[in-house]
Coordinates of C-alpha atoms in Angstrom, one line a residue:
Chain A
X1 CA -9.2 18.1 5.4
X2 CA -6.3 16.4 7.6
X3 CA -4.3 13.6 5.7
X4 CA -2.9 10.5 7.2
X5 CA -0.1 11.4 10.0
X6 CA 2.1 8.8 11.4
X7 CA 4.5 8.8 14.5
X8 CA 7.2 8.8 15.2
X9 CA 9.0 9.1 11.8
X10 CA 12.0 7.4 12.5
X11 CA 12.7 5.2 16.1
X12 CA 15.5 3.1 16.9
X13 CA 14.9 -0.2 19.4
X14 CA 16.9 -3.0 20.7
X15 CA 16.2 -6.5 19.8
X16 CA 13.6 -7.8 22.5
X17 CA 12.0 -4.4 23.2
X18 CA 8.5 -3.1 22.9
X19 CA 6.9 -0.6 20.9
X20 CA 4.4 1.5 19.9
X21 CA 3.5 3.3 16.8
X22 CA 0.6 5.4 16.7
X23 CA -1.8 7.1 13.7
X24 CA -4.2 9.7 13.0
X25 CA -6.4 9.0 9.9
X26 CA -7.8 11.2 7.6
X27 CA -10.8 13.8 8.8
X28 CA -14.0 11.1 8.2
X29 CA -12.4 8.0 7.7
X30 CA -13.4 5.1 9.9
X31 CA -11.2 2.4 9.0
X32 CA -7.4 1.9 9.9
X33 CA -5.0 -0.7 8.1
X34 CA -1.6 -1.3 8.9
X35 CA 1.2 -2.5 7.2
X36 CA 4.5 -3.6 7.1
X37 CA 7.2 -2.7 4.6
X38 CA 10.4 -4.3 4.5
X39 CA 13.3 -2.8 1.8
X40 CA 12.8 -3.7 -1.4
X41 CA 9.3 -5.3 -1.0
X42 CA 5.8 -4.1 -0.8
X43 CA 3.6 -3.5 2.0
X44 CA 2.3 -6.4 3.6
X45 CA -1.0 -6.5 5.1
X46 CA -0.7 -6.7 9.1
X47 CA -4.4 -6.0 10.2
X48 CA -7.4 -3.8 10.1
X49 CA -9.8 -2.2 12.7
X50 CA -13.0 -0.3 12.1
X51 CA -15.2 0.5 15.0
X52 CA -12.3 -0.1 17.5
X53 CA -12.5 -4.0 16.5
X54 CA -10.0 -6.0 14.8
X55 CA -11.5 -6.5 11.7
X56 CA -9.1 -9.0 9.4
X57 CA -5.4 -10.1 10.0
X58 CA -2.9 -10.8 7.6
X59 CA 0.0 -13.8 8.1
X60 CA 1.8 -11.7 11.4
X61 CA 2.1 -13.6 15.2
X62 CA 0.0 -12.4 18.0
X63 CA 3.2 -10.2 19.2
X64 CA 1.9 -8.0 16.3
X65 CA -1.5 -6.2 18.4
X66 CA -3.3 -3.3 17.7
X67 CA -5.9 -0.7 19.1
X68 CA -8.2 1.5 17.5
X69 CA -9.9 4.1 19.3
X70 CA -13.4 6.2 19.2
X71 CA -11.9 9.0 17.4
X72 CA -10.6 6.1 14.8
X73 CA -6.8 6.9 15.7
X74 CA -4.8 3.8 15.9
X75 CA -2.2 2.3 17.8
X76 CA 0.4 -0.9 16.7
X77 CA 2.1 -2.6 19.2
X78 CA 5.1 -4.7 18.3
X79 CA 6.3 -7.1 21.1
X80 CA 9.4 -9.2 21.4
X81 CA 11.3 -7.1 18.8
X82 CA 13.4 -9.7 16.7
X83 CA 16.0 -7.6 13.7
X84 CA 13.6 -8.9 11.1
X85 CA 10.8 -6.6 12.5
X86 CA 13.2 -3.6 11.2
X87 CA 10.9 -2.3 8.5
X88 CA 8.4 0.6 7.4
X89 CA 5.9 0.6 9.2
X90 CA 2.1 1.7 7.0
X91 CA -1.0 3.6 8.2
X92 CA -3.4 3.7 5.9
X93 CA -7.0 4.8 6.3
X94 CA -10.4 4.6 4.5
X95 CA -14.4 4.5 4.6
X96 CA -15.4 0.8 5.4
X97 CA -15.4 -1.4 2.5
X98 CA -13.3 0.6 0.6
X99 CA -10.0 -1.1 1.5
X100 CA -8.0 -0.3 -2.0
X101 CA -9.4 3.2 -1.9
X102 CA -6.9 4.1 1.2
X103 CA -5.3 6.9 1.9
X104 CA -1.4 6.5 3.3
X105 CA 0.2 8.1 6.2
X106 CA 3.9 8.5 5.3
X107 CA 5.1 5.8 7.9
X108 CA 7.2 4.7 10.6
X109 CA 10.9 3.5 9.9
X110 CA 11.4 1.0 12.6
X111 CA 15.3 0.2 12.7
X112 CA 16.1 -2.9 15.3
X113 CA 19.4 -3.6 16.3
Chain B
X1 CA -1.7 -17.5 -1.3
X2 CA -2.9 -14.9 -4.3
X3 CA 0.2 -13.1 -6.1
X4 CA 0.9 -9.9 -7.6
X5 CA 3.6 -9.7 -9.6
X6 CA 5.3 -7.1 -11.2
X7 CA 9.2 -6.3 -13.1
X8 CA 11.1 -4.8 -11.0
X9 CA 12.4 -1.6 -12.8
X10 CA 11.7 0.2 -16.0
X11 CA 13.7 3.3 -17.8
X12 CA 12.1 5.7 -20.1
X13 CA 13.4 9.2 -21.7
X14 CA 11.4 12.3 -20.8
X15 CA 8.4 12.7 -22.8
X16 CA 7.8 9.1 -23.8
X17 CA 5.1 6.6 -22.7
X18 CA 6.1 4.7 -19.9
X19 CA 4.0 1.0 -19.6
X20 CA 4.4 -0.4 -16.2
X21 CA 2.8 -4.3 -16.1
X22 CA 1.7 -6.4 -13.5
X23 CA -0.1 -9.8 -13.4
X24 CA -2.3 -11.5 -10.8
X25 CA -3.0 -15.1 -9.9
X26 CA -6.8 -13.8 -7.6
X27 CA -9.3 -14.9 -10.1
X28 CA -12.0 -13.6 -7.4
X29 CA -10.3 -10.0 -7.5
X30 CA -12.8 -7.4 -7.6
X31 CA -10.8 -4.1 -7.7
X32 CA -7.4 -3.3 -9.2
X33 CA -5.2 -0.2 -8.0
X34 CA -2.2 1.6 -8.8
X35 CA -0.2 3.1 -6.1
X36 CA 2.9 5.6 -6.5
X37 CA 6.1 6.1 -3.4
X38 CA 7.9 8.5 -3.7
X39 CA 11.5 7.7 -1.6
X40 CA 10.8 8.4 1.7
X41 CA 7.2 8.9 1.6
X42 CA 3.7 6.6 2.1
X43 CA 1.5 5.1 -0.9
X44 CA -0.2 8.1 -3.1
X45 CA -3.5 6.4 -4.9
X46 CA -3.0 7.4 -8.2
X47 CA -6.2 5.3 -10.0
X48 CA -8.1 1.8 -9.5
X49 CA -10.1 0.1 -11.7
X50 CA -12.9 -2.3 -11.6
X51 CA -13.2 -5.8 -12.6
X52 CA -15.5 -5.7 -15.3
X53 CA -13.9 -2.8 -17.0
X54 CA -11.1 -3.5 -19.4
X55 CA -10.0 0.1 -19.6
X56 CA -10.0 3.2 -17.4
X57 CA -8.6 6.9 -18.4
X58 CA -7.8 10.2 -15.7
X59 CA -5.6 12.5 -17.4
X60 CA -2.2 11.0 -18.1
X61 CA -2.6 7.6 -16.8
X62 CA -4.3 4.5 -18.6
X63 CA -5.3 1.5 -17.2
X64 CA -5.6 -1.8 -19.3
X65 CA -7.2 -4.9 -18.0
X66 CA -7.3 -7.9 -19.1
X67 CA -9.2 -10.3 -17.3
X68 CA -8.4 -13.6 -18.7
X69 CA -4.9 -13.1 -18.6
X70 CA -4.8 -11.6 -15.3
X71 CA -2.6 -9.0 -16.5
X72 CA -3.0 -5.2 -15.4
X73 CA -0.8 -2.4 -17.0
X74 CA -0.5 1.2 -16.5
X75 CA 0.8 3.8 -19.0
X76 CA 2.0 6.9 -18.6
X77 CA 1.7 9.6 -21.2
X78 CA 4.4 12.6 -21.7
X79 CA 6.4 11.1 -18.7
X80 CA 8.2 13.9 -16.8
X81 CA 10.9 13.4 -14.4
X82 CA 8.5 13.5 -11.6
X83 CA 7.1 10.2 -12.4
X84 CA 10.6 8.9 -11.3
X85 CA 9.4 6.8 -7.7
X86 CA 8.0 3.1 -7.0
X87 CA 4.8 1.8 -8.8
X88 CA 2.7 -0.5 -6.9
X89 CA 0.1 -2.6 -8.6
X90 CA -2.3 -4.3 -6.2
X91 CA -5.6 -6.1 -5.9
X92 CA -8.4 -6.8 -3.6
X93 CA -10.7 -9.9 -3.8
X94 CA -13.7 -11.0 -2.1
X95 CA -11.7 -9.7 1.0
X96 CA -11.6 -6.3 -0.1
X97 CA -7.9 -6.6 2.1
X98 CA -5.4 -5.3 -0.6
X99 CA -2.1 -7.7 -1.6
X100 CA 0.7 -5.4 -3.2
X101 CA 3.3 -6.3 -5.9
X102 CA 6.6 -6.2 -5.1
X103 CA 6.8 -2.7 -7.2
X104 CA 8.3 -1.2 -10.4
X105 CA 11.0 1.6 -10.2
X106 CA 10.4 4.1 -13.2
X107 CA 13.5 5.8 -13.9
X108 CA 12.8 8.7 -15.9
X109 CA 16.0 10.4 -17.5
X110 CA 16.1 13.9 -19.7

């Protein structure tokens, strides 16, 4: 059984960029969550996707976007990069309706300068 | 919006109990969890617990509810070393979309 991957580990961007993180759930898992961890804090809830469809949002602006696709990998896209975007960055994945019952990839550190 | 809250850091000696504590504000929540990060790593599930139950044992770990208070703690029997990383305590309600504590940093020293 594969676990959660996540990549890139580390990725450096400039203020105003674009970028992509991308994330392989585990072997039968359907759902994908994302999240956002800045120092010190705990992960915040960006958004969710099962079935390739958006499927609850937390309190992040529309630059935040994702995709989900038929193999239930996953895909965040961060536009407009602003310094306080400079986090790690939290796949997590599950069965559907089992949010709490995820299973973490170990993330993306998103430095923006 | 709902709250999680938790003390920030907690240091035990090897082979003592550790009690890590967290309280809520989600009177709807319907499932309780306890994550573990290690530095540099993800979230590692380490046990949930249902609403209705007050108390939940696997091993090492206990898991005290108390519903009326909104209070959740987790103790850890025999603490070793590796225990040392970030506890997160975190709760879903009618949602099921988790909210996370801010964590609790065991320090575990021989």
């Amino acid at each position: 059984e594969t676990g959660v991957t996540q990549s890139p580990t580390h990725l450096i961007k400039t203020r105003g960029q674009q970028v992509t993180l991308r994330c392989s759930s585990q072997s039968g898992h359907n759902t994908v969550s994302w999240y956002q961890q800045a120092l010190g804090q705990g992960p915040q809830f960006i958004f969710q996707y099962y079935r390739e469809e958006e499927n609850g949002r937390g309190n992040f602006p529309p630059r935040f976007s994702g995709l989900q696709f038929p193999n239930y990998s996953s895909e965040l896209n961060v536009n407009a990069l602003e310094l306080d975007d400079s986090a790690l960055y939290l796949c997590a994945s599950s069965l559907a309706g089992q949010a709490g019952e995820q299973y973490f990839g170990p993330g993306t550190r998103l430095t923006v300068t | 919006g709902e709250d999680v809250e938790q003390s920030l850091f907690l240091s035990v000696r090897e082979g003592d109990s550790s009690v890590i504590n967290c309280t809520y504000t989600d009177s709807s929540s319907t499932y309780l969890y306890w994550y573990k990060q290690e530095p540099g790593a993800g979230l590692q599930l380490l046990t949930y617990i249902f609403s209705n139950m007050d108390m939940k044992q696997d091993q090492r770990l206990t898991v005290l509810l108390n519903k009326k208070d909104k209070h959740l703690s987790l103790r850890i029997a025999d603490t070793q070393t590796g225990d040392s990383a970030i506890y997160f305590c975190a709760e879903t309600g009618g949602s099921y979309i988790p909210t996370f504590g801010r964590g609790t940093s065991l320090i575990v020293h021989p």
